[in-house]
Coordinates of N, CA and C in Angstrom, one line a residue:
Chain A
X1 N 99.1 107.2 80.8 CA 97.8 106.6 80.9 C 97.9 105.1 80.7
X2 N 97.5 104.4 81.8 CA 97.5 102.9 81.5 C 96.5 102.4 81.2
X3 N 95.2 102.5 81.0 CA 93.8 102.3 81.2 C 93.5 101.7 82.3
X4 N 93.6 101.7 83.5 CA 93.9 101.7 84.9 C 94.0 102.8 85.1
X5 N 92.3 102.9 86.0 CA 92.3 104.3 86.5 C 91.4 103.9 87.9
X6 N 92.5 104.4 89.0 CA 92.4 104.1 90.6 C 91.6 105.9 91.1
X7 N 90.6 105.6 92.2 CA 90.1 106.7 92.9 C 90.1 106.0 94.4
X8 N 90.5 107.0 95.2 CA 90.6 108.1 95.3 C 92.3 107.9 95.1
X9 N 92.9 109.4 94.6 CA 94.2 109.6 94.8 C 95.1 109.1 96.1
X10 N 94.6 110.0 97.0 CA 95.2 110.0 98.4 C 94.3 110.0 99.3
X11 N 94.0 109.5 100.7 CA 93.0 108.9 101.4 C 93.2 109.2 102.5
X12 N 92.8 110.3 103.8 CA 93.5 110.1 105.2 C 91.9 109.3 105.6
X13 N 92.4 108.1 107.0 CA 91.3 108.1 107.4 C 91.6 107.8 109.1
X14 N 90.3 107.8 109.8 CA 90.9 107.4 110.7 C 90.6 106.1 111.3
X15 N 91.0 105.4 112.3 CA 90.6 104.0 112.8 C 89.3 103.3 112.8
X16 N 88.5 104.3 112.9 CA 87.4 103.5 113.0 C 86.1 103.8 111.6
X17 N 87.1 104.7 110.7 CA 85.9 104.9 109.5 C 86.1 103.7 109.0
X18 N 85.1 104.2 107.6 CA 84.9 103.1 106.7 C 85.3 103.8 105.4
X19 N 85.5 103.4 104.1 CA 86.3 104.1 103.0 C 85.9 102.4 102.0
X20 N 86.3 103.4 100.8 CA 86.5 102.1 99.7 C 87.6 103.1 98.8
X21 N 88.1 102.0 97.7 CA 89.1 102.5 97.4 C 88.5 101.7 95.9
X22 N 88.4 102.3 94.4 CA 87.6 102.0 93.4 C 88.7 102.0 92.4
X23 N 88.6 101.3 91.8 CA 89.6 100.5 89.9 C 88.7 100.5 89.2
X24 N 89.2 101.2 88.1 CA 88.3 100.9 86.7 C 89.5 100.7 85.6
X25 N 89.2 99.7 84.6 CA 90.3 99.3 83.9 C 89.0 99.2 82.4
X26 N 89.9 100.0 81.6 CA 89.5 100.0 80.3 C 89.7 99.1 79.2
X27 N 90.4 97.9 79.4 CA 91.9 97.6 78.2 C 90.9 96.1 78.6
X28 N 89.4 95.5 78.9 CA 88.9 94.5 77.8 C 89.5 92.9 79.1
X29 N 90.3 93.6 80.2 CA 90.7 92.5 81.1 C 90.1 91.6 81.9
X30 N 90.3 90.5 81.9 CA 89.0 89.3 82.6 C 89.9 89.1 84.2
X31 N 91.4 89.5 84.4 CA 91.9 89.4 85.4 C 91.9 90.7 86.3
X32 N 91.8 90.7 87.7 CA 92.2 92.1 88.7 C 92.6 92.0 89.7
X33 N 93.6 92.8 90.6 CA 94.2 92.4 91.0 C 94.8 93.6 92.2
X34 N 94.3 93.4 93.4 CA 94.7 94.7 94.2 C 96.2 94.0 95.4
X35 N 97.2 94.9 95.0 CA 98.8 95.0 95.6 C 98.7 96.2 96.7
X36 N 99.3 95.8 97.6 CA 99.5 96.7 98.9 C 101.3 97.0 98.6
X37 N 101.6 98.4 98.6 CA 103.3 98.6 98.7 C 103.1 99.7 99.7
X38 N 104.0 98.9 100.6 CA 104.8 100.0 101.6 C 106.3 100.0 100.9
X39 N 106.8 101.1 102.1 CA 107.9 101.4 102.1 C 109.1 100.0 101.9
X40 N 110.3 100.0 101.4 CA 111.0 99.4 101.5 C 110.8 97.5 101.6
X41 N 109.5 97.2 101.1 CA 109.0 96.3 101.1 C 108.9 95.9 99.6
X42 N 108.8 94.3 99.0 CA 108.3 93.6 97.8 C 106.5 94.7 97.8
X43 N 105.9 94.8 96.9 CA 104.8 94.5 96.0 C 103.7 93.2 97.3
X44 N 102.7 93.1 97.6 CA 102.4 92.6 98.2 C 101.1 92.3 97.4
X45 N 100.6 91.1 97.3 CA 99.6 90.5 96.8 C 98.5 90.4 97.4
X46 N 97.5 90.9 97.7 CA 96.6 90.7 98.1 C 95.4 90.2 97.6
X47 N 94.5 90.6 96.4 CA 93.5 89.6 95.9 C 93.5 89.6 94.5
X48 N 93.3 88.3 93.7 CA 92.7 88.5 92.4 C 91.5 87.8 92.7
X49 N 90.9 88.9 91.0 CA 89.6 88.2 90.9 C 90.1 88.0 89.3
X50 N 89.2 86.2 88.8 CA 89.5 86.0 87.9 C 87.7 85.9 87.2
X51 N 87.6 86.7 86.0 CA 86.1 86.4 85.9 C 85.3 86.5 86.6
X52 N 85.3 87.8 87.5 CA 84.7 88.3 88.7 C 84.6 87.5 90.0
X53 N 85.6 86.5 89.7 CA 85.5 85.3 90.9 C 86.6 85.5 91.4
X54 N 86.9 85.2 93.0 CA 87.8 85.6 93.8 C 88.8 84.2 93.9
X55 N 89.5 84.5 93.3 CA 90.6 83.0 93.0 C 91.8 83.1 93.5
X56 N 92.2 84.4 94.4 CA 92.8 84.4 95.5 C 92.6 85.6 97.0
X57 N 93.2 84.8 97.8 CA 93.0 86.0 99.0 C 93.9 85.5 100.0
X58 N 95.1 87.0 99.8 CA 96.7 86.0 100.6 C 96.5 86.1 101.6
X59 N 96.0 85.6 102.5 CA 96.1 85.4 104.0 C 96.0 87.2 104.1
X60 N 94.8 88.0 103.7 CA 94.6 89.1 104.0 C 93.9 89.6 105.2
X61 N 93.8 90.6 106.3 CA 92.9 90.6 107.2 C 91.4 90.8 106.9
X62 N 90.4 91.1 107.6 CA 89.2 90.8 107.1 C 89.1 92.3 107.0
X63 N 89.8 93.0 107.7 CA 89.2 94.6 107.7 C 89.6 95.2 106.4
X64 N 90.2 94.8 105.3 CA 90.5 94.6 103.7 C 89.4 93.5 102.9
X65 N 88.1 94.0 103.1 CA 86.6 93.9 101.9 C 87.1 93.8 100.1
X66 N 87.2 93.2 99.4 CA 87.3 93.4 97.8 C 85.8 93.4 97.3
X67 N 85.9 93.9 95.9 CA 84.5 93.4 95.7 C 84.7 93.7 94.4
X68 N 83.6 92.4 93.2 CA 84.3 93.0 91.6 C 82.7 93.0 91.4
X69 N 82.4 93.6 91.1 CA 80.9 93.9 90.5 C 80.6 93.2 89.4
X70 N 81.6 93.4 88.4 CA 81.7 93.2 86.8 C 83.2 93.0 86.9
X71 N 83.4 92.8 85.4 CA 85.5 92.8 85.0 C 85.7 93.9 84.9
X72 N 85.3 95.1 85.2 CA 85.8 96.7 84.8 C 86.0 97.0 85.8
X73 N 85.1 96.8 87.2 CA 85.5 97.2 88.7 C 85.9 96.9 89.5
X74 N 86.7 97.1 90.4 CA 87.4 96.6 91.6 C 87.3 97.5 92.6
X75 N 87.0 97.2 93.5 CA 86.7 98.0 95.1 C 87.2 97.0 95.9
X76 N 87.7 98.2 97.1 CA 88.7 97.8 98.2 C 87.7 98.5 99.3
X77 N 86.6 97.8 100.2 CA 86.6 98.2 101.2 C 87.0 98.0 102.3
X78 N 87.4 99.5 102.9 CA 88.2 99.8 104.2 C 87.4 99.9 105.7
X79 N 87.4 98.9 106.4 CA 87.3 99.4 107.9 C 88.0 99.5 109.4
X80 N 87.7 100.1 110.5 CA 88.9 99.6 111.0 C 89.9 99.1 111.1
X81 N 90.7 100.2 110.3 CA 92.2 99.9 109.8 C 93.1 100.0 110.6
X82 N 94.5 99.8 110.5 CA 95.0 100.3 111.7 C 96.2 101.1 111.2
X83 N 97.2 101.7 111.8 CA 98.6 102.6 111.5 C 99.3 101.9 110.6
X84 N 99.7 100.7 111.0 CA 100.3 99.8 110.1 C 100.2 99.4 108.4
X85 N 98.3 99.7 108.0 CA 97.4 99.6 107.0 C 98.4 100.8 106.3
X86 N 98.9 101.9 106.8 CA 99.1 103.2 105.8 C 100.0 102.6 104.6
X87 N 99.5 102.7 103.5 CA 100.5 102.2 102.1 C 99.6 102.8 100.8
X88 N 100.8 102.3 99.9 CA 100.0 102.4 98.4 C 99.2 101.6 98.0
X89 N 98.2 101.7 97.6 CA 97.2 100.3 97.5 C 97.2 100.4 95.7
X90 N 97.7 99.2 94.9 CA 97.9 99.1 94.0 C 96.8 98.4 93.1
X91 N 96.1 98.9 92.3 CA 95.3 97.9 91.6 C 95.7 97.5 89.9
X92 N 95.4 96.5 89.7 CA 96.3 96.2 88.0 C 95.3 94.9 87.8
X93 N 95.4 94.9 86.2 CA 94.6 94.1 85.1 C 95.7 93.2 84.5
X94 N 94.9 92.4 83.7 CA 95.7 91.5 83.0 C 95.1 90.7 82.2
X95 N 95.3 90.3 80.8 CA 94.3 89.3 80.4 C 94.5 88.0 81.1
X96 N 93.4 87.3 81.3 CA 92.8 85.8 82.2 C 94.4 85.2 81.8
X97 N 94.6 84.7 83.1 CA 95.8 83.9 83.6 C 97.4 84.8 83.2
X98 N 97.2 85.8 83.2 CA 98.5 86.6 83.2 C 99.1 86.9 82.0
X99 N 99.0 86.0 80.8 CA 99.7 85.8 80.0 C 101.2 85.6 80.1
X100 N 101.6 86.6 79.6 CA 103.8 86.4 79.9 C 104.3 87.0 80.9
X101 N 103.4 87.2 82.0 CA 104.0 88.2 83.6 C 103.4 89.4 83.2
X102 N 102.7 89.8 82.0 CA 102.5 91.1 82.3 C 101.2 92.2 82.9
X103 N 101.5 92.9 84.4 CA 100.3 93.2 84.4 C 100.0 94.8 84.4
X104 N 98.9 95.4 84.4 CA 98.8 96.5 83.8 C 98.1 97.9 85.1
X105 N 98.9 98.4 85.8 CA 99.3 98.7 87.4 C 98.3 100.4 87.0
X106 N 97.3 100.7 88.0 CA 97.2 102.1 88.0 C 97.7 102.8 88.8
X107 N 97.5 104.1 88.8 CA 98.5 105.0 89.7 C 98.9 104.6 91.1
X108 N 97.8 104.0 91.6 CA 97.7 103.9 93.2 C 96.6 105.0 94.2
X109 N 96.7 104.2 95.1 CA 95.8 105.0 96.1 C 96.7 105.1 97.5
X110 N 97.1 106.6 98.1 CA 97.7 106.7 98.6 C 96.7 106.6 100.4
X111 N 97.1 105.7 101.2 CA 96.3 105.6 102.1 C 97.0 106.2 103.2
X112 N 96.7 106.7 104.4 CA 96.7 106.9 105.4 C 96.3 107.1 106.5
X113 N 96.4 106.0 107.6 CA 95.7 105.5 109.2 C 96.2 106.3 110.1
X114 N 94.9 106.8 110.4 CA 95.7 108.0 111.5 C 95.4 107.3 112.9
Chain B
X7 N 108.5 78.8 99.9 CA 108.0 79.5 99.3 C 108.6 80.6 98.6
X8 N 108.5 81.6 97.8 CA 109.4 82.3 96.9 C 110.1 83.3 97.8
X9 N 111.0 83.8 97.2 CA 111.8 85.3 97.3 C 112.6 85.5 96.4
X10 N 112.6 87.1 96.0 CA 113.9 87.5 95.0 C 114.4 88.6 95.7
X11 N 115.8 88.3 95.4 CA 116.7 89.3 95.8 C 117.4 90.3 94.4
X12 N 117.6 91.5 94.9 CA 117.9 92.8 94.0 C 118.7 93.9 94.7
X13 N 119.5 94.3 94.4 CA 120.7 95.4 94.8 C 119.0 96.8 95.3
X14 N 119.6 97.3 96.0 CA 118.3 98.4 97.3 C 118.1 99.8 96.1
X15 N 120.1 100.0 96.3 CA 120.0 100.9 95.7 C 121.1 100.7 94.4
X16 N 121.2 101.7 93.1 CA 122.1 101.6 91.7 C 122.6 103.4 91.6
X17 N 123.7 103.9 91.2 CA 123.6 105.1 90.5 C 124.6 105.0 89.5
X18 N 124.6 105.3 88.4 CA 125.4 105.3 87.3 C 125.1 107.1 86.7
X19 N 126.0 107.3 85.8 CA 125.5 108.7 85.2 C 125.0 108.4 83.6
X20 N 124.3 109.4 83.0 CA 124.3 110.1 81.9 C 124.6 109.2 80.9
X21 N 124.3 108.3 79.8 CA 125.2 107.8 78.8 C 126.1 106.4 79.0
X22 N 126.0 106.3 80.6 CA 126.7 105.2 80.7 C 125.6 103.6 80.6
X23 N 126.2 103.0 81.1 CA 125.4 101.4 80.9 C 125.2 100.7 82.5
X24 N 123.9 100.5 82.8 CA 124.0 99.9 83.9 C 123.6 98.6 84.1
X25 N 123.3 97.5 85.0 CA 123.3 96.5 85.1 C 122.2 96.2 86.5
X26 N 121.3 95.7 86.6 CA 120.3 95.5 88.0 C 120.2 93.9 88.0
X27 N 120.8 93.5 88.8 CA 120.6 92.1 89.2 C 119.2 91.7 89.8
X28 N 118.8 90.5 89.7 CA 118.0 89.9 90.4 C 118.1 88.0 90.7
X29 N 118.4 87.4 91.4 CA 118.5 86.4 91.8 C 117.0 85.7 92.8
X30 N 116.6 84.3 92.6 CA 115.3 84.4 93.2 C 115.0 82.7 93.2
X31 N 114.2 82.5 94.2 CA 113.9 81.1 94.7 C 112.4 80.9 94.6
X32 N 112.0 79.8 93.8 CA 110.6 79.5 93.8 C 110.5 78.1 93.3
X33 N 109.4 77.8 93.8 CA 109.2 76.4 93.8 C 107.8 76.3 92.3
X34 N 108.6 75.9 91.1 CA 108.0 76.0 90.0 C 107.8 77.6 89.2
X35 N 108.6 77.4 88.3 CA 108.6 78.8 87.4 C 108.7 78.5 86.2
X36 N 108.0 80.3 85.6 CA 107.5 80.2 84.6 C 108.4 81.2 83.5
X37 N 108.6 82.1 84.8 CA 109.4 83.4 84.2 C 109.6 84.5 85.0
X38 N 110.4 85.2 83.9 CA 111.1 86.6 85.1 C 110.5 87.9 84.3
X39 N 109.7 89.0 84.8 CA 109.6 89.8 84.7 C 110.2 91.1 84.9
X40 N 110.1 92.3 84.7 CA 110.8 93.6 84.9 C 109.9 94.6 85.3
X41 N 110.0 95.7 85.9 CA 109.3 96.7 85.9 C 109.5 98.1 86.0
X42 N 109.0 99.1 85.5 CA 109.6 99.9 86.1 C 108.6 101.1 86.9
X43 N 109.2 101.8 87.9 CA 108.2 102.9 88.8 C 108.9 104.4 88.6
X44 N 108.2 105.2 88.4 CA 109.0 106.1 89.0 C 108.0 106.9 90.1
X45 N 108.9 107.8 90.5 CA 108.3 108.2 92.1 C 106.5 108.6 91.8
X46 N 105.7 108.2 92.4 CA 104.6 108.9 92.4 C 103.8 108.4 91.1
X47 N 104.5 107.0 90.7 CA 103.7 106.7 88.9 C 103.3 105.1 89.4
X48 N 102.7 104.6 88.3 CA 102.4 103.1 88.4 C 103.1 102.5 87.5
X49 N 103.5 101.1 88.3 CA 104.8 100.2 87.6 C 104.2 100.2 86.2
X50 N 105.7 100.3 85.6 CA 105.0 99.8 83.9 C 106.0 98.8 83.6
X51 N 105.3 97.9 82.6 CA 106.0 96.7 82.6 C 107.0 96.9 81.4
X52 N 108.2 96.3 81.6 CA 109.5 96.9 80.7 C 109.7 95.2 79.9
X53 N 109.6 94.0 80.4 CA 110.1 93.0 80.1 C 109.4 91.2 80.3
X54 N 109.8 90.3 79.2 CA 109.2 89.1 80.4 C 110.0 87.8 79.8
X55 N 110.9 87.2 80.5 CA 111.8 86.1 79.9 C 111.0 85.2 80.2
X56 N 110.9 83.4 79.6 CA 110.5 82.9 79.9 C 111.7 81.8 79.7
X57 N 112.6 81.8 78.8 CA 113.8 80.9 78.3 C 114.8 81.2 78.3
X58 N 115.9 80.9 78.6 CA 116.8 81.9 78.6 C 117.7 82.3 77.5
X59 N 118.7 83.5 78.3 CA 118.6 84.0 77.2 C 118.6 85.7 76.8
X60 N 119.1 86.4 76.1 CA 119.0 88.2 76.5 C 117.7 88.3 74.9
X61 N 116.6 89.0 75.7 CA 115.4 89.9 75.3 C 115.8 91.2 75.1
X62 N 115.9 92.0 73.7 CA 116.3 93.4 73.6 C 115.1 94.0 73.1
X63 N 114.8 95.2 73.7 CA 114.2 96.1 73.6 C 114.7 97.8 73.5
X64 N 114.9 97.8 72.5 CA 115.7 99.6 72.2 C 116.8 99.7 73.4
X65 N 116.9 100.4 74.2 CA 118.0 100.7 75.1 C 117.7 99.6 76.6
X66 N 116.7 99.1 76.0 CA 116.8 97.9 77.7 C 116.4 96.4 77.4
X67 N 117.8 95.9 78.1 CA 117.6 94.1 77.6 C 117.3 93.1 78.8
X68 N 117.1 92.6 78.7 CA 116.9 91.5 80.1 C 117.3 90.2 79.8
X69 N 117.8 89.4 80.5 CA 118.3 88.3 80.5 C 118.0 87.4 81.3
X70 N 118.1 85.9 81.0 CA 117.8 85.3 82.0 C 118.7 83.6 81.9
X71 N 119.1 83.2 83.4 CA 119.5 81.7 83.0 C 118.6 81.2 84.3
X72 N 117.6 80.1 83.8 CA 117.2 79.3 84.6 C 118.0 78.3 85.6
X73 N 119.1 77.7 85.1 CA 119.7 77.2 85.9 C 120.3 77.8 86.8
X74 N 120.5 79.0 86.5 CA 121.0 79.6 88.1 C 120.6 80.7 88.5
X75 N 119.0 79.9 88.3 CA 118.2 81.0 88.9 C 118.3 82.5 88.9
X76 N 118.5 82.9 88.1 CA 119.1 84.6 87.7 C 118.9 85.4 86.5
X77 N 118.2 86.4 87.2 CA 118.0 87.5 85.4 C 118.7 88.9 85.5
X78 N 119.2 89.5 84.9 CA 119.1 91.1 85.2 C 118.7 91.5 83.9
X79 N 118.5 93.2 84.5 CA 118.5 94.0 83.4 C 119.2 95.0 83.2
X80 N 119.3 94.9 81.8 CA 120.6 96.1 81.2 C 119.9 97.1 80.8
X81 N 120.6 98.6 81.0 CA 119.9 99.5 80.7 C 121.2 100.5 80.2
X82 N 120.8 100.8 78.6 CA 122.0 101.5 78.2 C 121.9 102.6 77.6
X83 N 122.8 103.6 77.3 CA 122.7 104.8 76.8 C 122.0 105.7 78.0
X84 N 122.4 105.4 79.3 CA 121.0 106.0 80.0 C 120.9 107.5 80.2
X85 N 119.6 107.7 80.6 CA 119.0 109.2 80.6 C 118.7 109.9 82.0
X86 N 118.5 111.0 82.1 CA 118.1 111.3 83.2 C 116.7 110.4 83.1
X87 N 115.9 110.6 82.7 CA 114.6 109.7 82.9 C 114.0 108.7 83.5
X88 N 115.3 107.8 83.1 CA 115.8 106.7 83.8 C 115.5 106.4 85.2
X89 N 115.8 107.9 85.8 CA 116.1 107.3 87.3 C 114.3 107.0 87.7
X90 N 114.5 105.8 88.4 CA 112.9 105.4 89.0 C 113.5 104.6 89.8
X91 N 112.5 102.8 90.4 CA 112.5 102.3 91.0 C 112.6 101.3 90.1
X92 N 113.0 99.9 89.9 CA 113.1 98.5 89.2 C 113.0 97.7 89.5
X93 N 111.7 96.7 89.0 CA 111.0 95.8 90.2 C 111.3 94.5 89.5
X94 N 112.1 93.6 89.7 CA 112.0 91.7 88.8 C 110.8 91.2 89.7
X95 N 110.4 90.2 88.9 CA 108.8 89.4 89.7 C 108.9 88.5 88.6
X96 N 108.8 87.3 89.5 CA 108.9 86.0 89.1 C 107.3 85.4 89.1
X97 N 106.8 84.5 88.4 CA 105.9 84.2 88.0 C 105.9 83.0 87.8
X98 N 105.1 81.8 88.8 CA 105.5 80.6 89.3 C 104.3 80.4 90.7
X99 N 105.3 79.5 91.3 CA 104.5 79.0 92.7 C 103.4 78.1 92.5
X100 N 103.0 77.8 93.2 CA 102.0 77.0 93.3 C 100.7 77.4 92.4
X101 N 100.3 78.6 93.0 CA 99.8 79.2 92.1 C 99.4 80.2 91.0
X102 N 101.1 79.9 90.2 CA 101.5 80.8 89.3 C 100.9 82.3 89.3
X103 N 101.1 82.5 90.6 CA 101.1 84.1 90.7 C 102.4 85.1 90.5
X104 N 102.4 86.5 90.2 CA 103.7 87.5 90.3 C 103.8 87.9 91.6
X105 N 105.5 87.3 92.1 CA 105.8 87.4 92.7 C 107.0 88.7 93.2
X106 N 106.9 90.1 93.4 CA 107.7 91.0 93.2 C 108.8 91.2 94.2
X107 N 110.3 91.7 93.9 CA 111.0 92.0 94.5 C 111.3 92.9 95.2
X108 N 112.0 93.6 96.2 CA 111.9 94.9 96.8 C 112.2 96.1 95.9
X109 N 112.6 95.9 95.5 CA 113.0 96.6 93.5 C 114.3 97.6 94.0
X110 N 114.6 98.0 92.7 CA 116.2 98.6 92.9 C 116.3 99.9 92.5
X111 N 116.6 101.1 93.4 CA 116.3 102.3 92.9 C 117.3 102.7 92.3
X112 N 117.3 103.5 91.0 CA 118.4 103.9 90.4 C 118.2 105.5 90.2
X113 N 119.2 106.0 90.2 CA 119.6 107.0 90.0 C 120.9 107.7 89.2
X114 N 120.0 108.8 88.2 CA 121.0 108.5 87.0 C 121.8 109.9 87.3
X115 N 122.8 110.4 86.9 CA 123.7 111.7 87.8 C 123.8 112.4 86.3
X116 N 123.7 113.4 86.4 CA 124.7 114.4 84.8 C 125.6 114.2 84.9

């Protein structure tokens, strides 16, 4: 248990639905932070929010929606995805500005684009 | 812009001592991180150098020399438990984000 707790587990969808993918982090974090891992690939960065503010977005497609409500939630909405999209979608906390590298990763959301 | 390099795959057995390199390029850094996965779990963070220098933590140490750009981690007495995935991420760049490596799977043998 990390206090990083990701829904849904595992996800089939197909091309043209819509889906969200939901983070709740218990552990008090003002940082969040959703990572995309495929196969045989680095950890991929995709957005933080700092203070519910969106203080990065790595050159992600648009059909990858974030959204932080509050510092406890993070949502990934999904539409028209494509084959490619299928991966682990990682979300993780951290207190404001990272402190010493360390960040605090939930299980993941297992996606797949049919 | 950054990259770290890390051995794909490691296997050592039971009790022995192993060693995971990581070597890495970035333009302004802060530090080297460690991680660990195992199949089907979320990374947990094992380590974080900022100076160099070996960090011990019970059976796993990490090291680091800034000047040549390089950290690994040592992992000793090992266990079957052990075996997962080991991810270094550097923490830097423009804007001092974690930057992760393709990580290094180890596998530990009886």
């Amino acid at each position: 248990e990390t206090g990083v707790t990701q829904t849904p587990r595992h996800l089939v969808m197909g091309m043209t639905n819509k889906k969200s993918l939901k983070c709740e982090q218990h552990l008090g974090h003002n940082a969040m932070y959703w990572y995309k891992q495929s196969a045989k690939k680095p950890l991929e960065l995709m957005f933080v929010y700092s203070l519910e503010e969106r203080v990065e977005n790595n050159s992600v497609p648009s059909r990858f929606s974030p959204e932080c409500p509050n510092s406890s939630h993070l949502f990934l909405h999904l539409h028209t995805l494509q084959p490619e999209d299928s991966a682990l979608y990682l979300c993780a906390s951290s207190p404001q500005g990272q402190g010493g590298g360390e960040l605090f990763f939930g299980e993941g959301s297992r996606l797949t684009v049919l | 812009g950054q990259s770290l390099e890390q051995p794909s795959e490691v296997t050592a057995v039971e009790g022995a001592i192993v060693q995971i390199n990581c070597t890495y390029q970035t333009s302004g850094f802060y530090g080297l991180s460690w991680y660990q996965q195992h199949d089907g779990g979320a990374p947990t963070f094992l380590s974080y150098n900022a100076l160099d220098g070996l960090e011990e933590t019970g059976r796993f140490s990490s090291f680091l020399s800034r000047s040549d750009s390089y950290g690994y981690l040592l992992l000793q007495e090992l266990q079957m438990k052990d075996s997962a995935s080991y991810f270094c991420a550097v923490k830097g760049g423009a804007t001092n984000k974690l930057i992760f490596g393709t990580g290094t799977l180890l596998a530990v043998q009886p």
